[in-house]
Every structure is written in structure tokens, then in C-alpha cells.
Amino acid sequence: GAVVSQHPSWVICKSGTSVKIECRSLDFQATTMFWYRQFPKQSLMLMATSNEGSKATYEQGVEKDKFLINHASLTLSTLTVTSAHPEDSSFYICSSPWGLDGYTFGSGTRLTVV
Amino acid sequence: LAKTTQPISMDSYEGQEVNITCSHNNIATNDYITWYQQFPSQGPRFIIQGYKTKVTNEVASLFIPADRKSSTLSLPRVSLSDTAVYYCLVGGPEDSSYKLIFGSGTRLLVRP
């Protein structure tokens, strides 16, 4: 089946620094990648949709200048959290559509901003 | 986008059958129903998908009535490792522009 490899699994950064999260499709071409954020004990919240070769589409209330998304190739999409603050601490997950099984998800990245 | 409603939580014991029902009154003609499982600090994992009637795979069954306004995920003989959050989503799997919008999910706790 389709696999999306997400790295890093966890990261701790200082407030004010930037962090990049990568999602790679290993055995298929990911034309579209969805990025989610999940706070403890809550559901996944869609942040943005990226399409290869075009600008990402952000959901209402998500700051596009803070969460930079790049989808430069069919196998790699990245999310950069710029000038991170403690309130950005969360679990970030990527997902891509795959065949008739719906969507395949990355394993998630736990971001802690101190 | 069809909105889904599920019970917030359910408790069960090892070896029992668990049925989780999801309501999706506004499901569209082309929408499929898909269930995902999520363990803590992991991405969701596909369980089963269906369009109508009944679908069964090696881990679960999915029952969908004729009006398709609800669906029931059935987990036979659950074990402790089935403790997780289960999400019901509706949409078109072949439409890559379709955004998966997650509802609250059902937190299943399996007790010894």
C-alpha cells in the first residue's frame, strides 16, 4: 500500500526559531498533500492543502505566513513553522489521497516549543 | 461536506463485539464512507470503506443501511490493542481535491 514517510517524529525547538516537517510519498506520486494539526485529546484539524507546483490553500484562521508549505515535487511536501511559539506546540500530520482506500497518513510530528 | 456525528466514547471488554454508529444525514450520492483508527501520537490508519450494504475485511465489518444516512463499524472480539479513537468520514475517495474533515471521533476503551 501507499506510504507517506513523515519526519521528524518529534522535535523540540526554542521559541522564535523555525521548524521544518517533511512528508515524502515513498511508492506513489502525491499530487495533493493535506496538513493537519491535532491538540491533545482533540480531533485532527485541517490546516492547509498543498498541490504540487502551485500555492497551498489555507483553511480559515490559519496564518499562511506562519505555516509555510512547499510542494515542489510529486514526492515531497514540507511544512515550516516559522517563528514558533509555545502555542504552536501540537501534533502535525500530513495525508495524501491514495487510490480507492481513501487517504494515507504520515506518522505525525510532535512539535514542542519551549 | 457531509458532517458526521459519533458517540464521544465507548467502553468494552476484551472478547466482546463493538459496534460504533456514525450519522451522516447529508451524505451525497457519490460519497463513500470510510473509517479510520488512530492510536496516540500516530497518524490515522485506514480500517474499512464502503458505499452501501455490507463490507467486511480481515479486521472489521461496515454496515450501511439503504438510505446511507448512517453507518456502523463492527469490531469482532476486541482486544486491549483496539483501544483507540475511531473516526467516520464521508467523501469521494477518487476526488483528490476532496478535503477530509474529521469529526470528534469515538474514543474506544477496551478493558481486560
Short mmCIF file of C-alpha atoms in Angstrom, two decimals:
data_model
loop_
_atom_site.label_atom_id
_atom_site.label_comp_id
_atom_site.label_asym_id
_atom_site.label_seq_id
_atom_site.Cartn_x
_atom_site.Cartn_y
_atom_site.Cartn_z
CA GLY A 1 0.00 0.00 0.00
CA ALA A 2 0.87 3.65 -0.26
CA VAL A 3 3.23 5.03 2.37
CA VAL A 4 3.84 8.59 3.42
CA SER A 5 7.03 8.97 5.42
CA GLN A 6 6.94 11.89 7.83
CA HIS A 7 9.98 13.34 9.60
CA PRO A 8 10.92 14.16 12.21
CA SER A 9 8.75 12.14 14.59
CA TRP A 10 9.31 14.68 17.29
CA VAL A 11 11.14 17.95 17.63
CA ILE A 12 11.80 20.40 20.41
CA CYS A 13 12.70 23.93 19.46
CA LYS A 14 13.21 27.25 21.14
CA SER A 15 10.63 29.97 20.87
CA GLY A 16 11.29 32.18 17.87
CA THR A 17 13.01 29.56 15.75
CA SER A 18 11.63 27.77 12.70
CA VAL A 19 11.00 24.09 12.25
CA LYS A 20 10.56 22.15 9.03
CA ILE A 21 8.47 18.99 8.78
CA GLU A 22 8.81 16.75 5.73
CA CYS A 23 6.38 14.30 4.20
CA ARG A 24 7.57 12.04 1.43
CA SER A 25 5.46 9.67 -0.61
CA LEU A 26 7.54 6.53 -0.95
CA ASP A 27 5.76 4.49 -3.59
CA PHE A 28 3.34 6.81 -5.28
CA GLN A 29 3.13 10.33 -6.58
CA ALA A 30 1.44 12.65 -4.14
CA THR A 31 -0.18 15.32 -6.24
CA THR A 32 -2.03 16.61 -3.22
CA MET A 33 -0.99 16.73 0.43
CA PHE A 34 -3.17 17.75 3.33
CA TRP A 35 -1.68 19.11 6.54
CA TYR A 36 -3.42 18.68 9.87
CA ARG A 37 -2.81 19.80 13.41
CA GLN A 38 -4.03 17.92 16.44
CA PHE A 39 -4.04 19.12 20.02
CA PRO A 40 -4.19 16.63 22.91
CA LYS A 41 -7.49 14.79 23.21
CA GLN A 42 -8.86 16.63 20.18
CA SER A 43 -9.61 15.69 16.62
CA LEU A 44 -7.49 16.46 13.58
CA MET A 45 -7.93 19.96 12.26
CA LEU A 46 -7.20 20.63 8.61
CA MET A 47 -4.71 23.47 8.20
CA ALA A 48 -3.97 23.58 4.51
CA THR A 49 -3.95 21.75 1.23
CA SER A 50 -0.90 21.70 -1.00
CA ASN A 51 -0.77 20.74 -4.64
CA GLU A 52 2.43 20.01 -6.49
CA GLY A 53 3.71 23.04 -8.32
CA SER A 54 1.15 25.51 -7.00
CA LYS A 55 0.50 27.60 -3.93
CA ALA A 56 -1.08 26.00 -0.92
CA THR A 57 -4.64 26.70 0.09
CA TYR A 58 -5.07 27.53 3.76
CA GLU A 59 -8.13 26.98 5.91
CA GLN A 60 -9.77 29.94 7.54
CA GLY A 61 -7.88 31.13 10.58
CA VAL A 62 -4.57 29.53 9.62
CA GLU A 63 -1.75 32.04 9.11
CA LYS A 64 -0.10 31.31 5.79
CA ASP A 65 2.96 33.37 6.66
CA LYS A 66 3.49 31.35 9.81
CA PHE A 67 2.90 27.92 8.34
CA LEU A 68 4.82 27.81 5.08
CA ILE A 69 4.01 24.92 2.83
CA ASN A 70 6.10 23.84 -0.13
CA HIS A 71 5.16 21.08 -2.53
CA ALA A 72 7.88 21.35 -5.13
CA SER A 73 7.82 17.73 -6.27
CA LEU A 74 5.40 14.86 -6.55
CA THR A 75 7.09 13.05 -3.69
CA LEU A 76 7.84 15.77 -1.18
CA SER A 77 5.76 18.29 0.70
CA THR A 78 7.10 20.34 3.59
CA LEU A 79 5.54 22.40 6.36
CA THR A 80 7.69 25.03 8.02
CA VAL A 81 6.52 26.54 11.27
CA THR A 82 8.16 29.95 11.34
CA SER A 83 8.94 31.90 14.49
CA ALA A 84 7.45 29.15 16.57
CA HIS A 85 5.82 29.92 19.91
CA PRO A 86 4.65 27.63 22.69
CA GLU A 87 1.07 27.79 21.42
CA ASP A 88 2.28 26.16 18.19
CA SER A 89 3.16 23.05 20.15
CA SER A 90 1.00 20.33 18.68
CA PHE A 91 0.93 17.11 16.69
CA TYR A 92 1.22 17.74 12.96
CA ILE A 93 0.10 15.13 10.45
CA CYS A 94 0.22 15.00 6.67
CA SER A 95 -2.06 12.99 4.42
CA SER A 96 -2.37 12.25 0.73
CA PRO A 97 -5.16 10.70 -1.33
CA TRP A 98 -4.39 7.20 -2.46
CA GLY A 99 -6.47 5.01 -4.71
CA LEU A 100 -9.71 3.52 -3.52
CA ASP A 101 -8.59 3.16 0.09
CA GLY A 102 -9.04 6.84 0.62
CA TYR A 103 -6.11 8.57 2.18
CA THR A 104 -2.76 7.56 3.61
CA PHE A 105 -1.37 9.41 6.58
CA GLY A 106 2.09 10.19 7.82
CA SER A 107 3.06 9.02 11.29
CA GLY A 108 2.90 12.54 12.65
CA THR A 109 5.36 15.01 14.16
CA ARG A 110 5.19 16.07 17.79
CA LEU A 111 6.36 19.67 18.00
CA THR A 112 7.22 21.16 21.37
CA VAL A 113 8.21 24.80 21.53
CA VAL A 114 9.98 25.86 24.70
CA LEU B 1 -19.17 18.43 3.04
CA ALA B 2 -21.14 15.84 4.96
CA LYS B 3 -20.96 16.27 8.69
CA THR B 4 -20.67 13.18 10.81
CA THR B 5 -21.84 12.52 14.34
CA GLN B 6 -20.45 9.77 16.53
CA PRO B 7 -20.56 8.91 20.21
CA ILE B 8 -17.72 10.61 22.03
CA SER B 9 -16.64 7.49 23.86
CA MET B 10 -17.42 3.82 24.35
CA ASP B 11 -16.26 1.19 26.79
CA SER B 12 -15.99 -2.51 26.14
CA TYR B 13 -14.29 -5.64 27.41
CA GLU B 14 -11.88 -7.97 25.72
CA GLY B 15 -13.57 -10.54 23.52
CA GLN B 16 -16.75 -8.54 23.01
CA GLU B 17 -18.10 -7.24 19.74
CA VAL B 18 -18.13 -3.46 19.48
CA ASN B 19 -20.44 -1.53 17.21
CA ILE B 20 -19.83 2.16 16.62
CA THR B 21 -22.52 4.04 14.77
CA CYS B 22 -21.98 7.19 12.77
CA SER B 23 -24.68 9.53 11.47
CA HIS B 24 -24.20 11.36 8.19
CA ASN B 25 -27.58 12.72 7.21
CA ASN B 26 -26.25 14.94 4.42
CA ILE B 27 -24.23 12.30 2.60
CA ALA B 28 -24.03 12.91 -1.14
CA THR B 29 -24.76 10.37 -3.84
CA ASN B 30 -21.10 9.99 -4.77
CA ASP B 31 -19.77 9.86 -1.21
CA TYR B 32 -18.13 6.80 0.25
CA ILE B 33 -17.96 6.09 3.97
CA THR B 34 -14.53 5.45 5.43
CA TRP B 35 -13.43 4.60 8.93
CA TYR B 36 -10.02 5.33 10.39
CA GLN B 37 -8.32 4.25 13.59
CA GLN B 38 -5.88 6.43 15.47
CA PHE B 39 -3.58 5.49 18.32
CA PRO B 40 -1.98 8.18 20.49
CA SER B 41 0.85 10.05 18.76
CA GLN B 42 0.28 8.26 15.47
CA GLY B 43 -1.38 9.17 12.20
CA PRO B 44 -4.82 7.71 11.43
CA ARG B 45 -4.90 4.29 9.84
CA PHE B 46 -7.45 3.10 7.28
CA ILE B 47 -9.81 0.42 8.58
CA ILE B 48 -12.60 -0.06 6.08
CA GLN B 49 -14.56 1.70 3.38
CA GLY B 50 -17.97 1.15 1.86
CA TYR B 51 -20.69 2.66 -0.26
CA LYS B 52 -23.77 0.61 0.61
CA THR B 53 -24.96 -2.59 2.29
CA LYS B 54 -22.18 -4.51 3.99
CA VAL B 55 -18.43 -4.64 3.62
CA THR B 56 -16.16 -7.00 5.52
CA ASN B 57 -12.41 -7.28 5.71
CA GLU B 58 -9.98 -9.05 8.00
CA VAL B 59 -10.38 -6.55 10.84
CA ALA B 60 -13.90 -5.15 10.69
CA SER B 61 -17.31 -5.02 9.09
CA LEU B 62 -19.17 -1.97 7.90
CA PHE B 63 -22.94 -1.92 7.76
CA ILE B 64 -24.69 0.75 5.71
CA PRO B 65 -28.49 0.92 5.52
CA ALA B 66 -30.31 1.63 2.28
CA ASP B 67 -30.74 5.35 2.99
CA ARG B 68 -26.99 5.65 3.75
CA LYS B 69 -27.65 8.27 6.40
CA SER B 70 -25.75 6.26 8.95
CA SER B 71 -23.18 3.51 9.13
CA THR B 72 -21.98 1.09 11.78
CA LEU B 73 -18.44 -0.10 12.25
CA SER B 74 -18.36 -3.54 13.83
CA LEU B 75 -15.21 -4.80 15.52
CA PRO B 76 -15.48 -8.51 16.38
CA ARG B 77 -13.90 -9.78 19.58
CA VAL B 78 -11.95 -6.68 20.53
CA SER B 79 -8.65 -6.85 22.35
CA LEU B 80 -6.81 -4.34 24.50
CA SER B 81 -4.88 -3.22 21.43
CA ASP B 82 -8.10 -1.98 19.85
CA THR B 83 -8.21 0.85 22.37
CA ALA B 84 -8.02 3.88 20.08
CA VAL B 85 -10.02 6.69 18.56
CA TYR B 86 -12.20 5.75 15.60
CA TYR B 87 -13.21 8.31 13.02
CA CYS B 88 -16.00 8.07 10.48
CA LEU B 89 -15.61 10.21 7.37
CA VAL B 90 -17.62 10.59 4.20
CA GLY B 91 -16.45 11.78 0.82
CA GLY B 92 -15.28 10.78 -2.62
CA PRO B 93 -12.01 8.81 -2.45
CA GLU B 94 -11.16 9.35 -6.06
CA ASP B 95 -11.52 13.08 -5.86
CA SER B 96 -8.09 14.28 -4.86
CA SER B 97 -9.43 17.73 -4.19
CA TYR B 98 -11.75 16.47 -1.51
CA LYS B 99 -10.68 17.60 1.93
CA LEU B 100 -11.01 15.10 4.75
CA ILE B 101 -12.75 16.89 7.60
CA PHE B 102 -12.56 14.96 10.82
CA GLY B 103 -15.33 14.94 13.35
CA SER B 104 -14.84 14.31 17.03
CA GLY B 105 -14.31 10.58 16.65
CA THR B 106 -15.19 7.86 19.14
CA ARG B 107 -12.73 7.05 21.87
CA LEU B 108 -12.95 3.30 22.47
CA LEU B 109 -11.58 1.88 25.68
CA VAL B 110 -11.21 -1.89 25.87
CA ARG B 111 -10.88 -3.21 29.39
CA PRO B 112 -9.41 -6.56 30.46
#
